[in-house]
CSV table of C-alpha atoms in Angstrom, one decimal:
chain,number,residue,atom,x,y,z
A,1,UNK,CA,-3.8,8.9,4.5
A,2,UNK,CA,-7.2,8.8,2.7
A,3,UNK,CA,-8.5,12.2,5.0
A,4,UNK,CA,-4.5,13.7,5.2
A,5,UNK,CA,-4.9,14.1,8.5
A,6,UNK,CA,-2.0,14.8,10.5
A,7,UNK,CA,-0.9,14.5,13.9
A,8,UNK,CA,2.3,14.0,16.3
A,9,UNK,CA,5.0,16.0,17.7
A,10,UNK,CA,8.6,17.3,17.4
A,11,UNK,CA,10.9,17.0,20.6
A,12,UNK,CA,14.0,18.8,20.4
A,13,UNK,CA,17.4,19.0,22.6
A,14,UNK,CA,20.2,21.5,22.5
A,15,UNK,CA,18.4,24.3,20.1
A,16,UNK,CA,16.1,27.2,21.1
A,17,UNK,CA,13.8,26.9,17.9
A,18,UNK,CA,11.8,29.8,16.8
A,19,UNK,CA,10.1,27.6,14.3
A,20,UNK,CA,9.1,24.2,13.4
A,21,UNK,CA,7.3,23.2,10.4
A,22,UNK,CA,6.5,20.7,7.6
A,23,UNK,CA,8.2,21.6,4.4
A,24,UNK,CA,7.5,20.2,1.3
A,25,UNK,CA,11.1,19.5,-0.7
A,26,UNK,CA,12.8,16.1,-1.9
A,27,UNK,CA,16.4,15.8,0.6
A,28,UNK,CA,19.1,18.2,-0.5
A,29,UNK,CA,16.9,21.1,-1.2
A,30,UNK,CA,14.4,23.3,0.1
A,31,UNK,CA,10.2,23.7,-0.1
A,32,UNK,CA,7.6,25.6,1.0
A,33,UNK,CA,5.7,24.9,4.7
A,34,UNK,CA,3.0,23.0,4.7
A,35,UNK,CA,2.3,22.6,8.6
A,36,UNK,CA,3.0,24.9,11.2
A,37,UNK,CA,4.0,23.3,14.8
A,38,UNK,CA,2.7,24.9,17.7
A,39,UNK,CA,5.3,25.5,21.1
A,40,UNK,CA,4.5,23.3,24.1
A,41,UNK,CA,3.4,25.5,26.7
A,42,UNK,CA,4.3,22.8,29.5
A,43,UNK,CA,7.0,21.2,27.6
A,44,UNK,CA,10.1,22.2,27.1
A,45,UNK,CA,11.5,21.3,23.3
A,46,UNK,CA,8.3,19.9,22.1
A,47,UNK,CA,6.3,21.0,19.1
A,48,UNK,CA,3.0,19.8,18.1
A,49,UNK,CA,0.6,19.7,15.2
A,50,UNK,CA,-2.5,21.2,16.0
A,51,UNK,CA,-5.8,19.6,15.8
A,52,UNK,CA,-7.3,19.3,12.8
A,53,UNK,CA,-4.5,20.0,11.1
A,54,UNK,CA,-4.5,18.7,7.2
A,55,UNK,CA,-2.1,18.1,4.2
A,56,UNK,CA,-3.5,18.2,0.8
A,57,UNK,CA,-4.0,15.5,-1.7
A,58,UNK,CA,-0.9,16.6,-3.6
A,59,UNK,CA,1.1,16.6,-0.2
A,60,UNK,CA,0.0,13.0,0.7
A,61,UNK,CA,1.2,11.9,-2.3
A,62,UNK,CA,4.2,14.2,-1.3
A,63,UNK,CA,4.9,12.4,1.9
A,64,UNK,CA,4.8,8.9,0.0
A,65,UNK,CA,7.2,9.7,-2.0
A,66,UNK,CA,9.9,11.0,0.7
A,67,UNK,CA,9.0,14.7,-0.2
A,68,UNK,CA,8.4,16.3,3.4
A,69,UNK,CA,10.6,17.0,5.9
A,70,UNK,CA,10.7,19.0,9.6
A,71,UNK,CA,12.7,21.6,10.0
A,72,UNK,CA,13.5,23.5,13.2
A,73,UNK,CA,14.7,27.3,12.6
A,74,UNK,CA,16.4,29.3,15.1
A,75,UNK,CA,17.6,33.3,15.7
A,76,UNK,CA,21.1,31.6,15.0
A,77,UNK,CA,20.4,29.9,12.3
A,78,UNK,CA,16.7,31.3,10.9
A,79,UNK,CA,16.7,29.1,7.6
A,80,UNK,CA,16.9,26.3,9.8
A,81,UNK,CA,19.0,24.8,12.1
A,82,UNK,CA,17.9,21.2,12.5
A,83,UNK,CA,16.2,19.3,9.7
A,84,UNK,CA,14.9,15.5,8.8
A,85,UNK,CA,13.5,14.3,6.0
A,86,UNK,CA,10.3,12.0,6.5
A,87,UNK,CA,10.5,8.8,4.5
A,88,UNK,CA,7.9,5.9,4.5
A,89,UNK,CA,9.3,2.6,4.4
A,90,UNK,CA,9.6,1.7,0.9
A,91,UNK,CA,12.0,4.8,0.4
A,92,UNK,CA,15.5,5.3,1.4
A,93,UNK,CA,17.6,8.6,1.8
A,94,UNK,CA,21.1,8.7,1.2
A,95,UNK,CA,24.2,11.6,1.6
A,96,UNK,CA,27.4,11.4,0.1
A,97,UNK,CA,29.9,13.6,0.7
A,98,UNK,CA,32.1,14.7,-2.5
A,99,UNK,CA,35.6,15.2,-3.3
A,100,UNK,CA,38.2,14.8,-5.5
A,101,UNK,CA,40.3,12.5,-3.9
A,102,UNK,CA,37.6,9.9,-4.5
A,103,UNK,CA,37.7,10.1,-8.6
A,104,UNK,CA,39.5,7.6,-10.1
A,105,UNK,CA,42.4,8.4,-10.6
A,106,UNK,CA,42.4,11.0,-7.7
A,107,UNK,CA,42.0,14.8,-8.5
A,108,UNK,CA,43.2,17.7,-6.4
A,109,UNK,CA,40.9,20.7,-6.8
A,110,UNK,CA,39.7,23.0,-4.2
A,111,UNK,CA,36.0,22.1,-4.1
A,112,UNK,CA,33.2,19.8,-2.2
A,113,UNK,CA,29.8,19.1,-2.8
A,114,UNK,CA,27.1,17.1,-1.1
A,115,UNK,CA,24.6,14.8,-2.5
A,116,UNK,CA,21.4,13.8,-1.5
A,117,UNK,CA,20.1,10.2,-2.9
A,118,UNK,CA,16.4,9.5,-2.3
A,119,UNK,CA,15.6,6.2,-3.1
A,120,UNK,CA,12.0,4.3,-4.0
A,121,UNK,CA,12.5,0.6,-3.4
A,122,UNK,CA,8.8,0.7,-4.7
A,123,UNK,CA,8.4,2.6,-7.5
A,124,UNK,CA,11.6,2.4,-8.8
A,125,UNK,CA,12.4,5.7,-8.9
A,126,UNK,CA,15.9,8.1,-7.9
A,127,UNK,CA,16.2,11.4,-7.0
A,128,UNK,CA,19.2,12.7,-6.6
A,129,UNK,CA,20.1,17.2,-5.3
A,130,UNK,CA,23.6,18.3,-5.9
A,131,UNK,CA,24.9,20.9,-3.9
A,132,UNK,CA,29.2,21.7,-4.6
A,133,UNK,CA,30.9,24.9,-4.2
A,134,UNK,CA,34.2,25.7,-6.4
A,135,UNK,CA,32.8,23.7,-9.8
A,136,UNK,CA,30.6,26.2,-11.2
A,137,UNK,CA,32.1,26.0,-14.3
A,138,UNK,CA,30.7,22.2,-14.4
A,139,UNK,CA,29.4,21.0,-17.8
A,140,UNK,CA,27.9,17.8,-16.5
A,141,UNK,CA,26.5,15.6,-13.3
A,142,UNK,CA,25.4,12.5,-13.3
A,143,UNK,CA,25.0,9.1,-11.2
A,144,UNK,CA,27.2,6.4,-12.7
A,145,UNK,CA,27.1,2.6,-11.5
A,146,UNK,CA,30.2,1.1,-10.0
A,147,UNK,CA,31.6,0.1,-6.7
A,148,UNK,CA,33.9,2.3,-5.1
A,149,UNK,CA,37.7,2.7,-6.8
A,150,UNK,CA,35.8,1.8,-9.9
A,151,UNK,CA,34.4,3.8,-12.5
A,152,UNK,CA,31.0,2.6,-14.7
A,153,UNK,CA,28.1,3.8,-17.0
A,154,UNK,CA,25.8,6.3,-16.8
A,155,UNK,CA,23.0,5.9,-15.0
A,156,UNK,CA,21.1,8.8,-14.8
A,157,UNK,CA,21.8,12.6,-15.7
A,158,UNK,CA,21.7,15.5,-13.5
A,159,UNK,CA,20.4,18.9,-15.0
A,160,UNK,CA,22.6,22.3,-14.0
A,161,UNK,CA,20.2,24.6,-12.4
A,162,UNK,CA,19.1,28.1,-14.0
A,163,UNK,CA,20.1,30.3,-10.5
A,164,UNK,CA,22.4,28.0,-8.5
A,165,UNK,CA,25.5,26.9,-10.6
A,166,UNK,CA,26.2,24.9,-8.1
A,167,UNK,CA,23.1,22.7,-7.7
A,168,UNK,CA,22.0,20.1,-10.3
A,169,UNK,CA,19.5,17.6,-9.8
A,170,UNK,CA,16.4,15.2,-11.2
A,171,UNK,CA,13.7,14.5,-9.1
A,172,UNK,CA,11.6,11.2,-9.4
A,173,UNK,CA,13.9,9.9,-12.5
A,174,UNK,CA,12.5,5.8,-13.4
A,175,UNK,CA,15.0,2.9,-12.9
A,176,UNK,CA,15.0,-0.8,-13.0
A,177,UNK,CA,14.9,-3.4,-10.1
A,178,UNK,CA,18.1,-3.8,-10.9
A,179,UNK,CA,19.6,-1.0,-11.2
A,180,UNK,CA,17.9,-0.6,-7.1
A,181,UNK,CA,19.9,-3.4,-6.2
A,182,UNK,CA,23.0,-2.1,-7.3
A,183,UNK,CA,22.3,1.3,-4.9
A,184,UNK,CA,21.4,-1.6,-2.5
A,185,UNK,CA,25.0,-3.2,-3.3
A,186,UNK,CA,26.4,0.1,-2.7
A,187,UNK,CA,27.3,0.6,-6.7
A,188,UNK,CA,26.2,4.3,-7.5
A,189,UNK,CA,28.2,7.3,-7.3
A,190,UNK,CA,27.7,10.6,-8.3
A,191,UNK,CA,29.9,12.3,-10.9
A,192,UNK,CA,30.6,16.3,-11.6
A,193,UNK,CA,32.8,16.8,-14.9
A,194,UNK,CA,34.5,20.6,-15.6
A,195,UNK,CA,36.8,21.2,-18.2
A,196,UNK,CA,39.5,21.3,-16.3
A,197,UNK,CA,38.5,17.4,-15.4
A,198,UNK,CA,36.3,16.0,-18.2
A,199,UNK,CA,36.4,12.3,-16.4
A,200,UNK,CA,35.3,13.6,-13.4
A,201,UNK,CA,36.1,16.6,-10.5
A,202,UNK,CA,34.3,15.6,-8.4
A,203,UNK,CA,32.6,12.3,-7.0
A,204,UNK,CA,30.5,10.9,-4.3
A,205,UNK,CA,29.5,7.1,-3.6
A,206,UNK,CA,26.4,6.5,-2.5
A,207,UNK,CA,26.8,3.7,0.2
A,208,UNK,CA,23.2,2.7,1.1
A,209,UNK,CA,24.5,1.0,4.5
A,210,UNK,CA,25.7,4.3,5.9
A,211,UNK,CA,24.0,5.7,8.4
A,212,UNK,CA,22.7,9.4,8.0
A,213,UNK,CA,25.9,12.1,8.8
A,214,UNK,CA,25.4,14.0,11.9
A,215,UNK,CA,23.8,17.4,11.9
A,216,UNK,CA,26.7,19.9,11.0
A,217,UNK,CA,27.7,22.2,13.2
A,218,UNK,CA,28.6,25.9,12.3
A,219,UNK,CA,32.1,26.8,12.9
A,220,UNK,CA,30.7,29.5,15.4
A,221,UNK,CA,29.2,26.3,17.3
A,222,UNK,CA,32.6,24.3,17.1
A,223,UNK,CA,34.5,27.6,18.5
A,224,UNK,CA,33.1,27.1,21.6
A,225,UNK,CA,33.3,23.8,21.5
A,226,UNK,CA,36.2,21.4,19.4
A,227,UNK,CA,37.9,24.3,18.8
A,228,UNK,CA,37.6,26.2,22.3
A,229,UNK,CA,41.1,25.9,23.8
A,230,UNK,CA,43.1,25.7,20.5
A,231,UNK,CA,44.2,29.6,20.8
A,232,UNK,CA,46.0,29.1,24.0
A,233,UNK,CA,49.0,27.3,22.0
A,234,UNK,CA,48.1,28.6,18.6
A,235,UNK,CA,48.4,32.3,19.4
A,236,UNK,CA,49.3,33.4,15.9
A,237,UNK,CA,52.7,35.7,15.0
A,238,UNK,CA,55.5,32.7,16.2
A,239,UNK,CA,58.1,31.7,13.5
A,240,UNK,CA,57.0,27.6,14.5
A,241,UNK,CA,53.9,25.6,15.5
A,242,UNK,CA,52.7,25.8,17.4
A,243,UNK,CA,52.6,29.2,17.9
A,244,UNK,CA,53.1,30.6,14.2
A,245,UNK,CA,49.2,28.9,13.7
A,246,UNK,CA,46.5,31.6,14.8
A,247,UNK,CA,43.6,29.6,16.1
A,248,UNK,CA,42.3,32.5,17.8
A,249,UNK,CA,38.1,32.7,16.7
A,250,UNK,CA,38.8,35.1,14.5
A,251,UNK,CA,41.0,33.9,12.4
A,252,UNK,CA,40.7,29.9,12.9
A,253,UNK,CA,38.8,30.1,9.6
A,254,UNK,CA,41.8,31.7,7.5
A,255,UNK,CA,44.3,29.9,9.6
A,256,UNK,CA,42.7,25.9,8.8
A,257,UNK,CA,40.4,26.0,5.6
A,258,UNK,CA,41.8,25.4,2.0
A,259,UNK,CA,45.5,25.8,4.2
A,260,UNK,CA,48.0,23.5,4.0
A,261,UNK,CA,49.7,21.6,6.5
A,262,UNK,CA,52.7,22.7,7.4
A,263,UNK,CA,53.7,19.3,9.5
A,264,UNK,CA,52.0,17.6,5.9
A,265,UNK,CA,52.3,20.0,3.2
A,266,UNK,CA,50.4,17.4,1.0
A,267,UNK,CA,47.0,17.2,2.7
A,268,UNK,CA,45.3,20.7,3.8
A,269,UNK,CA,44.2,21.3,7.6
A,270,UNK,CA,40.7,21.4,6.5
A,271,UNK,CA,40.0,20.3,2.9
A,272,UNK,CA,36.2,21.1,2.3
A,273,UNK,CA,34.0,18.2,1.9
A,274,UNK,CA,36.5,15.4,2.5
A,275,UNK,CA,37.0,15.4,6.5
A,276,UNK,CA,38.8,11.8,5.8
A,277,UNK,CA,41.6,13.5,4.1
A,278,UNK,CA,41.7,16.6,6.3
A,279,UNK,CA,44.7,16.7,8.7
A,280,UNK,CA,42.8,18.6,11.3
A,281,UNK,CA,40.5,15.9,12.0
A,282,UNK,CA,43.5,13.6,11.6
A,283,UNK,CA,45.3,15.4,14.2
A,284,UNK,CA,41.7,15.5,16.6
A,285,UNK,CA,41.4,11.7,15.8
A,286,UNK,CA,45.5,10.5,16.9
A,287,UNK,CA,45.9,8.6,13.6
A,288,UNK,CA,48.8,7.0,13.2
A,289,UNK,CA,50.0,8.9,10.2
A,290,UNK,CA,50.2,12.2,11.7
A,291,UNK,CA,53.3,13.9,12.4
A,292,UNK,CA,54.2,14.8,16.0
A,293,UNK,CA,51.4,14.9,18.8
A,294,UNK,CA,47.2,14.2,18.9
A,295,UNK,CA,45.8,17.4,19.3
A,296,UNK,CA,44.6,19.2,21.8
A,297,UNK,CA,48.2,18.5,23.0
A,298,UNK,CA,48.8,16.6,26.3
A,299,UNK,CA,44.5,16.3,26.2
A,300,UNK,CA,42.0,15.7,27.6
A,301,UNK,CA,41.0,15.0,23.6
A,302,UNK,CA,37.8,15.5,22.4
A,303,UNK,CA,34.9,13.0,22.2
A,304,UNK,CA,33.9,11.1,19.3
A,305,UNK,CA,30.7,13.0,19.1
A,306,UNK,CA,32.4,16.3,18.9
A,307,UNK,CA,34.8,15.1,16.3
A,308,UNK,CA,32.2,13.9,14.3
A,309,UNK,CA,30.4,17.4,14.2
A,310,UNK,CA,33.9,19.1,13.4
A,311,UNK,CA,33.7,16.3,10.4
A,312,UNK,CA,30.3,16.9,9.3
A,313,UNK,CA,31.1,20.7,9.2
A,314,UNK,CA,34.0,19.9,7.0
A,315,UNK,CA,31.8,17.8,4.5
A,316,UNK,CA,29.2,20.4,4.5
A,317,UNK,CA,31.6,22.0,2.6
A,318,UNK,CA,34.1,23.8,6.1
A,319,UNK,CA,32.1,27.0,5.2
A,320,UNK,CA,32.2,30.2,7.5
A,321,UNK,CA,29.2,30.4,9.1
């Protein structure tokens, strides 16, 4: 660390990068590069740092902080496709998914967020990116203290950014040994007030024990994939289900997200940013609270894996991309 010198490699599966570098950028937003990774020639998928390659003082400090992350970047997807934040072991990164069925009392609202917790068992020190859709009208963020189904006191604020309405933040905020062993106990949770909802629109807990969320798919990925034979019932134009439900590629967009069900008026087919409470995943899943048959009907059903991408597109917010 003393000379910044930097070496390894990046080995990737299933994406035909363009790109792979060394960003500098807590989790939950973005940074400049600040290595390049060179293609493989004999390797398929792998990516290497070049010889001699250097950070700067400013980026070591960077790295020990949880600042730097890889990110892959594709013709599909060319402000990156695969990412990963690099984290020494002192600090912790942590996403939460937000909705409004987790405020206390529960709040229906059509919006989502994601947060990103970055913890420093060390230093004693949080930072926390914000990143909802449908709350731009939001007067305040903030990470509370309290267990789940509870509510609790403010821990630290969140500032609304200039540009983004959607994105508030703090970055390297101080907090007692304490206060890191109630993250530890899995007793923050992030908070976004409107107007509309002064107590709280939206909220988040941060459980420290959960492991990362998978990569989220695209919807154009999960169209050839979870969603691939779904138009051969769901042709669209029927007066019932299943064919009244256009799952064609489309319109499988229009047809599922902010829709409700029509088997469960009260829960939406894809609510965005709470794949718990989405009856699409529900219906993938063969929970026993559905109504009428697990999905795709008669099978084969999907795979766990694939389900799990169709629920980390949902709470990356179900967006169509």
């Amino acid at each position: 660390l003393g000379t910044g010198a930097v070496s390894g490699k990046v080995t990737l599966n299933g994406v035909n990068a363009t790109a792979v570098t060394i960003n500098e950028a807590f989790a939950g937003s973005t940074g400049p590069g600040a290595i390049t990774l060179a293609a493989n020639a004999g390797t398929a998928g792998e990516w290497d740092v070049a010889a001699g390659a250097l950070l700067t003082a400013d980026q070591v400090t960077a790295l020990l902080e949880g600042k730097l992350y890889v990110i892959a970047t594709s013709a599909a997807n060319p402000a990156g496709e695969l990412r990963g934040q690099i984290t020494p072991a002192n600090v912790k990164v942590t996403f939460a998914a937000l909705a409004g069925s987790q405020e206390v009392p529960p709040v229906t609202i059509a919006a989502s967020g994601m947060a990103a917790a970055t913890v420093d068992a060390l230093a004693n020190t949080v930072t926390v990116h914000v990143n909802a859709t449908g709350v731009n009208d939001a007067t305040a963020a903030e990470v509370d203290t309290a267990a789940a189904g509870a509510t609790g006191p403010k821990l630290v604020a969140l500032t609304k950014d200039n540009v983004n309405a959607g994105h508030w933040s703090t970055e390297l905020a101080g907090v007692s040994a304490a206060d890191v062993g109630n993250y530890t106990a899995n007793k923050w949770y992030v908070n976004v007030v409107t107007p509309a909802d002064p107590s709280g629109a939206l909220r988040g807990q941060i459980d420290a024990t959960a492991a990362p969320p998978p990569a989220a798919a695209t919807l154009t990925q999960l169209k050839t994939t979870a969603f691939a034979v779904c138009a051969s019932c769901h042709t669209g134009g029927g007066a019932a289900l299943p064919s009244s439900m256009d799952l064609h590629p489309a319109q499988i967009y229009a047809s599922i997200v902010g829709v409700a069900s029509v088997e469960q008026p009260a829960l939406k087919r894809v609510a965005p940013g709470d794949a718990a409470n989405s009856y699409v995943v529900q219906k993938l899943e063969g929970a026993a609270t559905i109504t009428g048959a697990r999905m795709p009907f008669g099978g084969p059903y999907l795979d766990q894996a694939t389900i799990d991408q169709v629920k980390a597109w949902i709470n990356a917010g179900a967006q169509n991309n």
